[in-house]
Coordinates of C-alpha atoms in Angstrom, one line a residue:
X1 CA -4.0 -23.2 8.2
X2 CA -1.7 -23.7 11.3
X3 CA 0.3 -20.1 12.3
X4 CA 3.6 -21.1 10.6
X5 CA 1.7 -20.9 7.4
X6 CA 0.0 -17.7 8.1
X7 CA 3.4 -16.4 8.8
X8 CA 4.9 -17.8 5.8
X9 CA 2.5 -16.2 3.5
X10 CA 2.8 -12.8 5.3
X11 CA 6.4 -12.7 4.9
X12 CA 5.6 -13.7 0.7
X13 CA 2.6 -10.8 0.3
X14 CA 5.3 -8.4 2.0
X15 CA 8.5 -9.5 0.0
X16 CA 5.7 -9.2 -2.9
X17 CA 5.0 -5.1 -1.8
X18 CA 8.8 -4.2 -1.1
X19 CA 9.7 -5.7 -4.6
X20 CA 6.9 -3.4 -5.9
X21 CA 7.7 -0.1 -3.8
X22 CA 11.9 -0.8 -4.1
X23 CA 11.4 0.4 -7.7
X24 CA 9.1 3.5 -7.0
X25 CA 11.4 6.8 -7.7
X26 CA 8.6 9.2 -9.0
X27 CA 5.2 9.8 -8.5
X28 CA 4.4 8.2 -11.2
X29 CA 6.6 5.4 -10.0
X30 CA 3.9 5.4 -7.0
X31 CA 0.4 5.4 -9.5
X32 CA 2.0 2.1 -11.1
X33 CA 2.1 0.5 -7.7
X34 CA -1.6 1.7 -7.1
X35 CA -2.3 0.2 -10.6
X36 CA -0.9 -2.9 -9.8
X37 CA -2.6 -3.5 -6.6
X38 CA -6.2 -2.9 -8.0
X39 CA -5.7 -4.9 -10.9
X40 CA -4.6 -7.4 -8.7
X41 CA -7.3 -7.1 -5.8
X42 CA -9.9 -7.5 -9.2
X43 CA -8.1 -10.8 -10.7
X44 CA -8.5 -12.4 -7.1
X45 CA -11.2 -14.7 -7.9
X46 CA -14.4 -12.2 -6.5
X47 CA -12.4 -12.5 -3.2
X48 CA -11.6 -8.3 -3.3
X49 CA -10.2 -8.4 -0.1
X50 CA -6.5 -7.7 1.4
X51 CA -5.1 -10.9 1.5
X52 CA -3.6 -10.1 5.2
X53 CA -6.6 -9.7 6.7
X54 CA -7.5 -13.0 4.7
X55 CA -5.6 -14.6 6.6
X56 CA -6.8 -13.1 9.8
X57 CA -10.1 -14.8 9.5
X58 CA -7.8 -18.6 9.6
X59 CA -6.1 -17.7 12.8
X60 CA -7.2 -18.7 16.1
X61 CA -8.1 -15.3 18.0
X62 CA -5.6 -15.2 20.7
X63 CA -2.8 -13.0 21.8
X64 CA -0.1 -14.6 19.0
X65 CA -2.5 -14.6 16.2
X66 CA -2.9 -11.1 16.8
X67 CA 1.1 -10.1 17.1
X68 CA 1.5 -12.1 13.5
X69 CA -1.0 -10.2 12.0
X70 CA 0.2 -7.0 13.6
X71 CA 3.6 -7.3 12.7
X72 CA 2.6 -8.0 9.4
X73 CA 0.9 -4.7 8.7
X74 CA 3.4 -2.5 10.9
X75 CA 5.9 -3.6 8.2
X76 CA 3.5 -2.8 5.8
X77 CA 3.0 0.6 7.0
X78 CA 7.3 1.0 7.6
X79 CA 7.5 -0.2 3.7
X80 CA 5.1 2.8 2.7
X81 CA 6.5 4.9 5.2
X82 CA 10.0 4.0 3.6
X83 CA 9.0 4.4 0.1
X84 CA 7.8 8.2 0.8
X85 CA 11.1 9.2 2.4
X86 CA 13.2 7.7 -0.3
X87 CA 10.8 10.6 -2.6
X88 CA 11.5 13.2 -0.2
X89 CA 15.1 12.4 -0.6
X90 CA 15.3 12.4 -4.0
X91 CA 13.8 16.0 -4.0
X92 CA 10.1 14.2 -5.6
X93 CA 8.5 15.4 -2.5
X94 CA 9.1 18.8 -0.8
X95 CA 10.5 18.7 2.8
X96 CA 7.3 19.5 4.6
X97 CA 6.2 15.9 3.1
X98 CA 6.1 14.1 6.3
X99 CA 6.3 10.1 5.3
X100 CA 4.8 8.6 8.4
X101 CA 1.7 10.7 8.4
X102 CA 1.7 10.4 4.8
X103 CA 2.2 6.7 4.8
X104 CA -0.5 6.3 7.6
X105 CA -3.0 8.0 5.4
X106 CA -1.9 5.9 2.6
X107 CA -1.8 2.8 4.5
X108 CA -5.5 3.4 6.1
X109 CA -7.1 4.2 2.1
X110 CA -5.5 1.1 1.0
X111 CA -7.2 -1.0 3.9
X112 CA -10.1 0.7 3.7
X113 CA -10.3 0.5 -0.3
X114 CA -10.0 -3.6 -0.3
X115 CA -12.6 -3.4 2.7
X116 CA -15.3 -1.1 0.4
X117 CA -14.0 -3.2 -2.9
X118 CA -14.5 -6.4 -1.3
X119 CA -18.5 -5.4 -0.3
X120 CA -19.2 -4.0 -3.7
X121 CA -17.2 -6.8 -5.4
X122 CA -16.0 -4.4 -7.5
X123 CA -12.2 -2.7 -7.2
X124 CA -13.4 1.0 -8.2
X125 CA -13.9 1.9 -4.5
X126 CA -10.5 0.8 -3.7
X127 CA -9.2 2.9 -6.5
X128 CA -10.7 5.5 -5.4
X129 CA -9.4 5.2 -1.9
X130 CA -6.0 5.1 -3.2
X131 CA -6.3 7.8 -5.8
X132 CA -7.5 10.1 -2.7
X133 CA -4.9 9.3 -1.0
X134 CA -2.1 9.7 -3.8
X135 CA -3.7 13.3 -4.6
X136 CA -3.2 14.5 -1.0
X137 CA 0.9 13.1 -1.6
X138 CA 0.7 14.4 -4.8
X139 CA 0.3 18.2 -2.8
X140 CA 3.8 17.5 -1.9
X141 CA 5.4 17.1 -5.0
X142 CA 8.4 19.1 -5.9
X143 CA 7.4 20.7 -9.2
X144 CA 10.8 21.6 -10.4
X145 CA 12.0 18.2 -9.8
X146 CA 9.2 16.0 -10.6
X147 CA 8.9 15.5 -14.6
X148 CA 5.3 16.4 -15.5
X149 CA 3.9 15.8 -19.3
X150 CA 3.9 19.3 -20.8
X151 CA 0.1 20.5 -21.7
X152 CA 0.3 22.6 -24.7

């Protein structure tokens, strides 16, 4: 695969992740994206793996391979990052939430869940990754504005 390609199919997985985070309004909003990405990551073909970094391993190592793939996830992270400040705006997340720390942390569980899913060729350490990482956003929340279920 030549770099043009690479770069074309970065720009489609990341069109693919702001379609799925331009919808997220609630926190549950943000489980359904965590849902979708591990049942995605476990339909890949056994493959497990985060399909940027894929592509990594089809790139020559030299200094423009290396700003592709960079750029690639630096607009994954500002998508993340994005996503949480449209929450704190919206009053989902208090105003101590702090999105770029937050979407670091999120960013970093979601690479390092396809990394653990993809050696145990199985998604469950992935969702656990994420689901660690939702529960320390989830400390955030705004309980008189998020909806909750009620427990009776």
């Amino acid at each position: 695969m030549n770099l043009a390609a690479i770069e074309d199919r970065s720009r489609s997985v990341l069109a693919r992740e702001e379609a799925r985070l331009a919808g997220v309004r609630d926190l549950r909003g943000l489980r359904r994206w965590r849902d979708s990405l591990v049942e995605a990551n476990t339909l890949r073909d056994d493959s497990y793996g985060c399909e940027l970094r894929t592509l990594r391993a089809q790139l020559p190592d030299d200094e423009r391979s290396r700003a592709v793939l960079a750029l690639a996830f630096e607009s994954w992270h500002q998508l993340l990052i994005e996503t949480l400040a449209r929450l704190r705006e919206l009053g989902v997340l208090t105003n101590d939430a702090d999105p770029q720390k937050l979407g670091t942390g999120l960013l970093a569980a979601l690479q390092g869940g396809y990394v653990l899913a993809q050696n145990a060729q199985n998604s469950q350490p992935m969702a656990d990754a994420l689901d660690m990482a939702l529960d320390r956003i989830e400390a955030f929340a705004n309980l008189l504005r998020e909806e909750r279920p009620n427990v009776v």
